Amino acid sequence: KPGIHSGAEPLQSLIPNVLVIDDEPAVRSQLSRLYEQSGYSVETARSAQDGLRQLEQGRIDFVITDIKLPGMSGADLIAAMQESCPDVPVIAITGYLDIDIAVKVLKFGAVDFVVKPFDLVSVRDATAAAQGRTRVYMGIRHLRRALEKGAHLGAEVGVRAEGAEAAPHVHVVVAEQNQGGDAHVQHR
């Protein structure tokens, strides 16, 4: 079952937190249902500005955003994310196929581009690819959250990256905590 575990269970079993950004309620709802049925924790935003505020809280593992949004565009959001949270992957979605826009958002850092009306298999495939490339970063974010919530020290947690950039199994061991509350983390 997904969740934060102590012991030697892999962080890949943690529940990924996805942020769905779209100004259309029907699209937000459809994507939310898809991700929730796939075992994700879902947050939504109606604008890029709302999305950035949620990203600042550090709880998001990946983003799927519309390109055409009121105020700040999805393309500008993707560019801003490369500055503030470059390890959080983003998938761009749009209601029209424009090669120039697709190239622009991919240059800004989007890992994939999906055209509406999208088929759910395309969204799942893009999501799997995005998560596979950033699984180690997601594990680190989840470990930080667990430590912030007071996870017990001495827990050993593993991360397994998959795909072409696969890293060997990485263990993170929280070895000690000083009186100031700072944790000493060993990687092995």
mmCIF file with all atom_site columns, C-alpha atoms in Angstrom:
data_model
loop_
_atom_site.group_PDB
_atom_site.id
_atom_site.type_symbol
_atom_site.label_atom_id
_atom_site.label_alt_id
_atom_site.label_comp_id
_atom_site.label_asym_id
_atom_site.label_entity_id
_atom_site.label_seq_id
_atom_site.pdbx_PDB_ins_code
_atom_site.Cartn_x
_atom_site.Cartn_y
_atom_site.Cartn_z
_atom_site.occupancy
_atom_site.B_iso_or_equiv
_atom_site.pdbx_formal_charge
_atom_site.auth_seq_id
_atom_site.auth_comp_id
_atom_site.auth_asym_id
_atom_site.auth_atom_id
_atom_site.pdbx_PDB_model_num
ATOM 1   C CA . LYS A 1 1   ? 0.000   0.000  0.000   1.00 0.00 ? 1   LYS A CA 1
ATOM 2   C CA . PRO A 1 2   ? 1.421   3.466  -0.882  1.00 0.00 ? 2   PRO A CA 1
ATOM 3   C CA . GLY A 1 3   ? 2.547   5.634  2.026   1.00 0.00 ? 3   GLY A CA 1
ATOM 4   C CA . ILE A 1 4   ? 5.554   6.609  4.100   1.00 0.00 ? 4   ILE A CA 1
ATOM 5   C CA . HIS A 1 5   ? 7.266   3.547  5.513   1.00 0.00 ? 5   HIS A CA 1
ATOM 6   C CA . SER A 1 6   ? 10.191  2.980  7.789   1.00 0.00 ? 6   SER A CA 1
ATOM 7   C CA . GLY A 1 7   ? 12.480  0.032  7.376   1.00 0.00 ? 7   GLY A CA 1
ATOM 8   C CA . ALA A 1 8   ? 14.016  -0.881 4.029   1.00 0.00 ? 8   ALA A CA 1
ATOM 9   C CA . GLU A 1 9   ? 10.920  -0.324 1.902   1.00 0.00 ? 9   GLU A CA 1
ATOM 10  C CA . PRO A 1 10  ? 11.499  1.723  -1.252  1.00 0.00 ? 10  PRO A CA 1
ATOM 11  C CA . LEU A 1 11  ? 10.331  5.311  -1.466  1.00 0.00 ? 11  LEU A CA 1
ATOM 12  C CA . GLN A 1 12  ? 8.863   4.495  -4.859  1.00 0.00 ? 12  GLN A CA 1
ATOM 13  C CA . SER A 1 13  ? 5.889   3.103  -2.911  1.00 0.00 ? 13  SER A CA 1
ATOM 14  C CA . LEU A 1 14  ? 5.094   6.595  -1.629  1.00 0.00 ? 14  LEU A CA 1
ATOM 15  C CA . ILE A 1 15  ? 2.053   8.363  -2.982  1.00 0.00 ? 15  ILE A CA 1
ATOM 16  C CA . PRO A 1 16  ? 3.096   10.928 -5.623  1.00 0.00 ? 16  PRO A CA 1
ATOM 17  C CA . ASN A 1 17  ? 1.527   14.373 -5.240  1.00 0.00 ? 17  ASN A CA 1
ATOM 18  C CA . VAL A 1 18  ? 0.357   15.815 -8.560  1.00 0.00 ? 18  VAL A CA 1
ATOM 19  C CA . LEU A 1 19  ? -0.744  19.395 -9.166  1.00 0.00 ? 19  LEU A CA 1
ATOM 20  C CA . VAL A 1 20  ? -3.304  19.799 -11.967 1.00 0.00 ? 20  VAL A CA 1
ATOM 21  C CA . ILE A 1 21  ? -3.455  23.372 -13.305 1.00 0.00 ? 21  ILE A CA 1
ATOM 22  C CA . ASP A 1 22  ? -6.241  24.260 -15.744 1.00 0.00 ? 22  ASP A CA 1
ATOM 23  C CA . ASP A 1 23  ? -8.794  27.044 -15.845 1.00 0.00 ? 23  ASP A CA 1
ATOM 24  C CA . GLU A 1 24  ? -11.482 24.657 -17.149 1.00 0.00 ? 24  GLU A CA 1
ATOM 25  C CA . PRO A 1 25  ? -13.275 22.890 -14.258 1.00 0.00 ? 25  PRO A CA 1
ATOM 26  C CA . ALA A 1 26  ? -14.170 19.881 -16.446 1.00 0.00 ? 26  ALA A CA 1
ATOM 27  C CA . VAL A 1 27  ? -10.512 19.287 -17.383 1.00 0.00 ? 27  VAL A CA 1
ATOM 28  C CA . ARG A 1 28  ? -9.359  19.690 -13.764 1.00 0.00 ? 28  ARG A CA 1
ATOM 29  C CA . SER A 1 29  ? -12.023 17.222 -12.669 1.00 0.00 ? 29  SER A CA 1
ATOM 30  C CA . GLN A 1 30  ? -11.206 14.675 -15.408 1.00 0.00 ? 30  GLN A CA 1
ATOM 31  C CA . LEU A 1 31  ? -7.472  14.761 -14.678 1.00 0.00 ? 31  LEU A CA 1
ATOM 32  C CA . SER A 1 32  ? -8.064  14.660 -10.922 1.00 0.00 ? 32  SER A CA 1
ATOM 33  C CA . ARG A 1 33  ? -10.195 11.522 -11.274 1.00 0.00 ? 33  ARG A CA 1
ATOM 34  C CA . LEU A 1 34  ? -7.621  9.881  -13.539 1.00 0.00 ? 34  LEU A CA 1
ATOM 35  C CA . TYR A 1 35  ? -4.777  10.529 -11.093 1.00 0.00 ? 35  TYR A CA 1
ATOM 36  C CA . GLU A 1 36  ? -6.779  9.620  -7.989  1.00 0.00 ? 36  GLU A CA 1
ATOM 37  C CA . GLN A 1 37  ? -7.858  6.321  -9.605  1.00 0.00 ? 37  GLN A CA 1
ATOM 38  C CA . SER A 1 38  ? -4.185  5.676  -10.379 1.00 0.00 ? 38  SER A CA 1
ATOM 39  C CA . GLY A 1 39  ? -3.234  6.125  -6.717  1.00 0.00 ? 39  GLY A CA 1
ATOM 40  C CA . TYR A 1 40  ? -1.965  9.703  -6.744  1.00 0.00 ? 40  TYR A CA 1
ATOM 41  C CA . SER A 1 41  ? -2.692  12.467 -4.274  1.00 0.00 ? 41  SER A CA 1
ATOM 42  C CA . VAL A 1 42  ? -4.119  15.389 -6.285  1.00 0.00 ? 42  VAL A CA 1
ATOM 43  C CA . GLU A 1 43  ? -4.163  19.126 -5.772  1.00 0.00 ? 43  GLU A CA 1
ATOM 44  C CA . THR A 1 44  ? -5.661  21.533 -8.276  1.00 0.00 ? 44  THR A CA 1
ATOM 45  C CA . ALA A 1 45  ? -5.251  25.158 -9.275  1.00 0.00 ? 45  ALA A CA 1
ATOM 46  C CA . ARG A 1 46  ? -7.162  27.410 -11.671 1.00 0.00 ? 46  ARG A CA 1
ATOM 47  C CA . SER A 1 47  ? -4.230  29.641 -12.568 1.00 0.00 ? 47  SER A CA 1
ATOM 48  C CA . ALA A 1 48  ? -0.460  29.591 -12.840 1.00 0.00 ? 48  ALA A CA 1
ATOM 49  C CA . GLN A 1 49  ? -0.205  31.997 -9.895  1.00 0.00 ? 49  GLN A CA 1
ATOM 50  C CA . ASP A 1 50  ? -2.252  29.644 -7.690  1.00 0.00 ? 50  ASP A CA 1
ATOM 51  C CA . GLY A 1 51  ? -0.076  26.776 -8.881  1.00 0.00 ? 51  GLY A CA 1
ATOM 52  C CA . LEU A 1 52  ? 3.135   28.608 -7.986  1.00 0.00 ? 52  LEU A CA 1
ATOM 53  C CA . ARG A 1 53  ? 1.800   29.260 -4.476  1.00 0.00 ? 53  ARG A CA 1
ATOM 54  C CA . GLN A 1 54  ? 1.160   25.537 -4.038  1.00 0.00 ? 54  GLN A CA 1
ATOM 55  C CA . LEU A 1 55  ? 4.591   24.668 -5.439  1.00 0.00 ? 55  LEU A CA 1
ATOM 56  C CA . GLU A 1 56  ? 6.220   26.980 -2.871  1.00 0.00 ? 56  GLU A CA 1
ATOM 57  C CA . GLN A 1 57  ? 4.896   24.698 -0.110  1.00 0.00 ? 57  GLN A CA 1
ATOM 58  C CA . GLY A 1 58  ? 7.177   21.905 -1.374  1.00 0.00 ? 58  GLY A CA 1
ATOM 59  C CA . ARG A 1 59  ? 4.533   19.143 -1.425  1.00 0.00 ? 59  ARG A CA 1
ATOM 60  C CA . ILE A 1 60  ? 4.248   18.682 -5.200  1.00 0.00 ? 60  ILE A CA 1
ATOM 61  C CA . ASP A 1 61  ? 6.046   15.863 -7.039  1.00 0.00 ? 61  ASP A CA 1
ATOM 62  C CA . PHE A 1 62  ? 4.950   16.773 -10.541 1.00 0.00 ? 62  PHE A CA 1
ATOM 63  C CA . VAL A 1 63  ? 2.701   19.182 -12.421 1.00 0.00 ? 63  VAL A CA 1
ATOM 64  C CA . ILE A 1 64  ? 0.394   18.907 -15.394 1.00 0.00 ? 64  ILE A CA 1
ATOM 65  C CA . THR A 1 65  ? -0.609  22.331 -16.677 1.00 0.00 ? 65  THR A CA 1
ATOM 66  C CA . ASP A 1 66  ? -2.582  23.888 -19.465 1.00 0.00 ? 66  ASP A CA 1
ATOM 67  C CA . ILE A 1 67  ? -0.621  26.314 -21.629 1.00 0.00 ? 67  ILE A CA 1
ATOM 68  C CA . LYS A 1 68  ? -3.423  28.837 -22.050 1.00 0.00 ? 68  LYS A CA 1
ATOM 69  C CA . LEU A 1 69  ? -4.283  30.162 -18.603 1.00 0.00 ? 69  LEU A CA 1
ATOM 70  C CA . PRO A 1 70  ? -5.653  33.501 -17.386 1.00 0.00 ? 70  PRO A CA 1
ATOM 71  C CA . GLY A 1 71  ? -2.890  35.892 -16.319 1.00 0.00 ? 71  GLY A CA 1
ATOM 72  C CA . MET A 1 72  ? 0.421   34.057 -16.369 1.00 0.00 ? 72  MET A CA 1
ATOM 73  C CA . SER A 1 73  ? 0.587   31.456 -19.160 1.00 0.00 ? 73  SER A CA 1
ATOM 74  C CA . GLY A 1 74  ? 1.474   27.822 -18.636 1.00 0.00 ? 74  GLY A CA 1
ATOM 75  C CA . ALA A 1 75  ? 4.659   28.390 -20.669 1.00 0.00 ? 75  ALA A CA 1
ATOM 76  C CA . ASP A 1 76  ? 5.703   31.173 -18.275 1.00 0.00 ? 76  ASP A CA 1
ATOM 77  C CA . LEU A 1 77  ? 4.847   28.903 -15.332 1.00 0.00 ? 77  LEU A CA 1
ATOM 78  C CA . ILE A 1 78  ? 7.128   26.189 -16.730 1.00 0.00 ? 78  ILE A CA 1
ATOM 79  C CA . ALA A 1 79  ? 9.950   28.722 -17.137 1.00 0.00 ? 79  ALA A CA 1
ATOM 80  C CA . ALA A 1 80  ? 9.407   29.936 -13.547 1.00 0.00 ? 80  ALA A CA 1
ATOM 81  C CA . MET A 1 81  ? 9.450   26.349 -12.269 1.00 0.00 ? 81  MET A CA 1
ATOM 82  C CA . GLN A 1 82  ? 12.890  25.828 -13.799 1.00 0.00 ? 82  GLN A CA 1
ATOM 83  C CA . GLU A 1 83  ? 14.115  28.607 -11.505 1.00 0.00 ? 83  GLU A CA 1
ATOM 84  C CA . SER A 1 84  ? 12.263  27.668 -8.310  1.00 0.00 ? 84  SER A CA 1
ATOM 85  C CA . CYS A 1 85  ? 11.844  23.879 -8.492  1.00 0.00 ? 85  CYS A CA 1
ATOM 86  C CA . PRO A 1 86  ? 13.756  22.408 -11.438 1.00 0.00 ? 86  PRO A CA 1
ATOM 87  C CA . ASP A 1 87  ? 13.471  18.844 -10.113 1.00 0.00 ? 87  ASP A CA 1
ATOM 88  C CA . VAL A 1 88  ? 9.656   18.867 -10.335 1.00 0.00 ? 88  VAL A CA 1
ATOM 89  C CA . PRO A 1 89  ? 8.669   17.562 -13.771 1.00 0.00 ? 89  PRO A CA 1
ATOM 90  C CA . VAL A 1 90  ? 5.891   19.251 -15.707 1.00 0.00 ? 90  VAL A CA 1
ATOM 91  C CA . ILE A 1 91  ? 3.672   18.033 -18.519 1.00 0.00 ? 91  ILE A CA 1
ATOM 92  C CA . ALA A 1 92  ? 2.130   20.709 -20.762 1.00 0.00 ? 92  ALA A CA 1
ATOM 93  C CA . ILE A 1 93  ? -1.388  20.319 -22.142 1.00 0.00 ? 93  ILE A CA 1
ATOM 94  C CA . THR A 1 94  ? -3.083  22.493 -24.734 1.00 0.00 ? 94  THR A CA 1
ATOM 95  C CA . GLY A 1 95  ? -6.258  22.674 -26.769 1.00 0.00 ? 95  GLY A CA 1
ATOM 96  C CA . TYR A 1 96  ? -4.414  23.225 -30.038 1.00 0.00 ? 96  TYR A CA 1
ATOM 97  C CA . LEU A 1 97  ? -1.377  21.716 -31.689 1.00 0.00 ? 97  LEU A CA 1
ATOM 98  C CA . ASP A 1 98  ? 1.163   24.431 -32.346 1.00 0.00 ? 98  ASP A CA 1
ATOM 99  C CA . ILE A 1 99  ? 4.663   23.160 -33.020 1.00 0.00 ? 99  ILE A CA 1
ATOM 100 C CA . ASP A 1 100 ? 6.237   26.503 -32.008 1.00 0.00 ? 100 ASP A CA 1
ATOM 101 C CA . ILE A 1 101 ? 4.487   26.405 -28.614 1.00 0.00 ? 101 ILE A CA 1
ATOM 102 C CA . ALA A 1 102 ? 5.405   22.735 -28.120 1.00 0.00 ? 102 ALA A CA 1
ATOM 103 C CA . VAL A 1 103 ? 9.067   23.472 -28.832 1.00 0.00 ? 103 VAL A CA 1
ATOM 104 C CA . LYS A 1 104 ? 8.948   26.529 -26.557 1.00 0.00 ? 104 LYS A CA 1
ATOM 105 C CA . VAL A 1 105 ? 7.544   24.668 -23.531 1.00 0.00 ? 105 VAL A CA 1
ATOM 106 C CA . LEU A 1 106 ? 9.928   21.759 -24.049 1.00 0.00 ? 106 LEU A CA 1
ATOM 107 C CA . LYS A 1 107 ? 12.842  24.228 -24.131 1.00 0.00 ? 107 LYS A CA 1
ATOM 108 C CA . PHE A 1 108 ? 11.472  25.818 -20.945 1.00 0.00 ? 108 PHE A CA 1
ATOM 109 C CA . GLY A 1 109 ? 11.647  22.419 -19.246 1.00 0.00 ? 109 GLY A CA 1
ATOM 110 C CA . ALA A 1 110 ? 8.406   20.503 -19.842 1.00 0.00 ? 110 ALA A CA 1
ATOM 111 C CA . VAL A 1 111 ? 9.055   16.773 -20.093 1.00 0.00 ? 111 VAL A CA 1
ATOM 112 C CA . ASP A 1 112 ? 6.121   16.160 -22.431 1.00 0.00 ? 112 ASP A CA 1
ATOM 113 C CA . PHE A 1 113 ? 3.354   17.868 -24.375 1.00 0.00 ? 113 PHE A CA 1
ATOM 114 C CA . VAL A 1 114 ? -0.218  16.488 -24.660 1.00 0.00 ? 114 VAL A CA 1
ATOM 115 C CA . VAL A 1 115 ? -2.930  17.908 -26.949 1.00 0.00 ? 115 VAL A CA 1
ATOM 116 C CA . LYS A 1 116 ? -6.580  18.226 -25.834 1.00 0.00 ? 116 LYS A CA 1
ATOM 117 C CA . PRO A 1 117 ? -8.858  16.512 -26.198 1.00 0.00 ? 117 PRO A CA 1
ATOM 118 C CA . PHE A 1 118 ? -6.348  14.087 -24.770 1.00 0.00 ? 118 PHE A CA 1
ATOM 119 C CA . ASP A 1 119 ? -6.735  10.394 -24.503 1.00 0.00 ? 119 ASP A CA 1
ATOM 120 C CA . LEU A 1 120 ? -6.150  9.140  -20.993 1.00 0.00 ? 120 LEU A CA 1
ATOM 121 C CA . VAL A 1 121 ? -3.555  6.598  -22.136 1.00 0.00 ? 121 VAL A CA 1
ATOM 122 C CA . SER A 1 122 ? -1.418  9.473  -23.498 1.00 0.00 ? 122 SER A CA 1
ATOM 123 C CA . VAL A 1 123 ? -1.645  11.272 -20.146 1.00 0.00 ? 123 VAL A CA 1
ATOM 124 C CA . ARG A 1 124 ? -0.743  8.088  -18.247 1.00 0.00 ? 124 ARG A CA 1
ATOM 125 C CA . ASP A 1 125 ? 2.217   7.410  -20.543 1.00 0.00 ? 125 ASP A CA 1
ATOM 126 C CA . ALA A 1 126 ? 3.508   10.987 -20.230 1.00 0.00 ? 126 ALA A CA 1
ATOM 127 C CA . THR A 1 127 ? 3.103   10.796 -16.450 1.00 0.00 ? 127 THR A CA 1
ATOM 128 C CA . ALA A 1 128 ? 4.934   7.473  -16.190 1.00 0.00 ? 128 ALA A CA 1
ATOM 129 C CA . ALA A 1 129 ? 7.823   8.849  -18.242 1.00 0.00 ? 129 ALA A CA 1
ATOM 130 C CA . ALA A 1 130 ? 8.009   12.010 -16.122 1.00 0.00 ? 130 ALA A CA 1
ATOM 131 C CA . GLN A 1 131 ? 7.911   10.088 -12.856 1.00 0.00 ? 131 GLN A CA 1
ATOM 132 C CA . GLY A 1 132 ? 10.465  7.541  -14.044 1.00 0.00 ? 132 GLY A CA 1
ATOM 133 C CA . ARG A 1 133 ? 12.996  10.259 -14.807 1.00 0.00 ? 133 ARG A CA 1
ATOM 134 C CA . THR A 1 134 ? 12.576  11.970 -11.444 1.00 0.00 ? 134 THR A CA 1
ATOM 135 C CA . ARG A 1 135 ? 11.873  9.109  -9.028  1.00 0.00 ? 135 ARG A CA 1
ATOM 136 C CA . VAL A 1 136 ? 15.020  9.750  -6.981  1.00 0.00 ? 136 VAL A CA 1
ATOM 137 C CA . TYR A 1 137 ? 14.146  13.444 -6.567  1.00 0.00 ? 137 TYR A CA 1
ATOM 138 C CA . MET A 1 138 ? 10.606  12.505 -5.546  1.00 0.00 ? 138 MET A CA 1
ATOM 139 C CA . GLY A 1 139 ? 12.034  10.123 -2.938  1.00 0.00 ? 139 GLY A CA 1
ATOM 140 C CA . ILE A 1 140 ? 14.221  12.862 -1.525  1.00 0.00 ? 140 ILE A CA 1
ATOM 141 C CA . ARG A 1 141 ? 11.223  15.254 -1.327  1.00 0.00 ? 141 ARG A CA 1
ATOM 142 C CA . HIS A 1 142 ? 9.183   12.590 0.490   1.00 0.00 ? 142 HIS A CA 1
ATOM 143 C CA . LEU A 1 143 ? 12.057  11.883 2.890   1.00 0.00 ? 143 LEU A CA 1
ATOM 144 C CA . ARG A 1 144 ? 12.295  15.607 3.692   1.00 0.00 ? 144 ARG A CA 1
ATOM 145 C CA . ARG A 1 145 ? 8.542   15.703 4.351   1.00 0.00 ? 145 ARG A CA 1
ATOM 146 C CA . ALA A 1 146 ? 8.800   12.684 6.624   1.00 0.00 ? 146 ALA A CA 1
ATOM 147 C CA . LEU A 1 147 ? 11.658  14.296 8.566   1.00 0.00 ? 147 LEU A CA 1
ATOM 148 C CA . GLU A 1 148 ? 9.698   17.542 8.880   1.00 0.00 ? 148 GLU A CA 1
ATOM 149 C CA . LYS A 1 149 ? 6.787   15.535 10.304  1.00 0.00 ? 149 LYS A CA 1
ATOM 150 C CA . GLY A 1 150 ? 9.121   13.973 12.858  1.00 0.00 ? 150 GLY A CA 1
ATOM 151 C CA . ALA A 1 151 ? 9.782   10.550 11.356  1.00 0.00 ? 151 ALA A CA 1
ATOM 152 C CA . HIS A 1 152 ? 11.820  8.482  13.764  1.00 0.00 ? 152 HIS A CA 1
ATOM 153 C CA . LEU A 1 153 ? 15.542  8.481  13.341  1.00 0.00 ? 153 LEU A CA 1
ATOM 154 C CA . GLY A 1 154 ? 17.369  5.398  12.218  1.00 0.00 ? 154 GLY A CA 1
ATOM 155 C CA . ALA A 1 155 ? 14.859  4.655  9.454   1.00 0.00 ? 155 ALA A CA 1
ATOM 156 C CA . GLU A 1 156 ? 16.410  3.311  6.298   1.00 0.00 ? 156 GLU A CA 1
ATOM 157 C CA . VAL A 1 157 ? 14.629  4.171  3.086   1.00 0.00 ? 157 VAL A CA 1
ATOM 158 C CA . GLY A 1 158 ? 15.528  3.029  -0.434  1.00 0.00 ? 158 GLY A CA 1
ATOM 159 C CA . VAL A 1 159 ? 15.039  4.709  -3.786  1.00 0.00 ? 159 VAL A CA 1
ATOM 160 C CA . ARG A 1 160 ? 15.201  2.849  -7.083  1.00 0.00 ? 160 ARG A CA 1
ATOM 161 C CA . ALA A 1 161 ? 15.481  4.852  -10.283 1.00 0.00 ? 161 ALA A CA 1
ATOM 162 C CA . GLU A 1 162 ? 14.243  3.172  -13.423 1.00 0.00 ? 162 GLU A CA 1
ATOM 163 C CA . GLY A 1 163 ? 14.856  3.863  -17.095 1.00 0.00 ? 163 GLY A CA 1
ATOM 164 C CA . ALA A 1 164 ? 17.907  4.830  -19.097 1.00 0.00 ? 164 ALA A CA 1
ATOM 165 C CA . GLU A 1 165 ? 19.279  7.014  -16.308 1.00 0.00 ? 165 GLU A CA 1
ATOM 166 C CA . ALA A 1 166 ? 18.761  4.272  -13.731 1.00 0.00 ? 166 ALA A CA 1
ATOM 167 C CA . ALA A 1 167 ? 20.908  4.563  -10.665 1.00 0.00 ? 167 ALA A CA 1
ATOM 168 C CA . PRO A 1 168 ? 21.739  1.663  -8.396  1.00 0.00 ? 168 PRO A CA 1
ATOM 169 C CA . HIS A 1 169 ? 19.569  1.200  -5.341  1.00 0.00 ? 169 HIS A CA 1
ATOM 170 C CA . VAL A 1 170 ? 20.262  4.186  -3.095  1.00 0.00 ? 170 VAL A CA 1
ATOM 171 C CA . HIS A 1 171 ? 19.749  3.962  0.656   1.00 0.00 ? 171 HIS A CA 1
ATOM 172 C CA . VAL A 1 172 ? 19.343  7.021  2.807   1.00 0.00 ? 172 VAL A CA 1
ATOM 173 C CA . VAL A 1 173 ? 20.024  6.461  6.485   1.00 0.00 ? 173 VAL A CA 1
ATOM 174 C CA . VAL A 1 174 ? 19.237  9.106  9.076   1.00 0.00 ? 174 VAL A CA 1
ATOM 175 C CA . ALA A 1 175 ? 22.016  8.469  11.535  1.00 0.00 ? 175 ALA A CA 1
ATOM 176 C CA . GLU A 1 176 ? 21.576  11.016 14.312  1.00 0.00 ? 176 GLU A CA 1
ATOM 177 C CA . GLN A 1 177 ? 19.885  14.196 15.381  1.00 0.00 ? 177 GLN A CA 1
ATOM 178 C CA . ASN A 1 178 ? 21.615  16.879 17.422  1.00 0.00 ? 178 ASN A CA 1
ATOM 179 C CA . GLN A 1 179 ? 20.005  18.915 20.201  1.00 0.00 ? 179 GLN A CA 1
ATOM 180 C CA . GLY A 1 180 ? 19.185  21.708 17.758  1.00 0.00 ? 180 GLY A CA 1
ATOM 181 C CA . GLY A 1 181 ? 17.044  19.281 15.780  1.00 0.00 ? 181 GLY A CA 1
ATOM 182 C CA . ASP A 1 182 ? 19.372  19.011 12.784  1.00 0.00 ? 182 ASP A CA 1
ATOM 183 C CA . ALA A 1 183 ? 19.526  15.537 11.301  1.00 0.00 ? 183 ALA A CA 1
ATOM 184 C CA . HIS A 1 184 ? 22.750  14.047 10.007  1.00 0.00 ? 184 HIS A CA 1
ATOM 185 C CA . VAL A 1 185 ? 22.002  12.066 6.845   1.00 0.00 ? 185 VAL A CA 1
ATOM 186 C CA . GLN A 1 186 ? 24.320  9.425  5.426   1.00 0.00 ? 186 GLN A CA 1
ATOM 187 C CA . HIS A 1 187 ? 23.979  8.173  1.857   1.00 0.00 ? 187 HIS A CA 1
ATOM 188 C CA . ARG A 1 188 ? 25.197  4.694  1.024   1.00 0.00 ? 188 ARG A CA 1
#
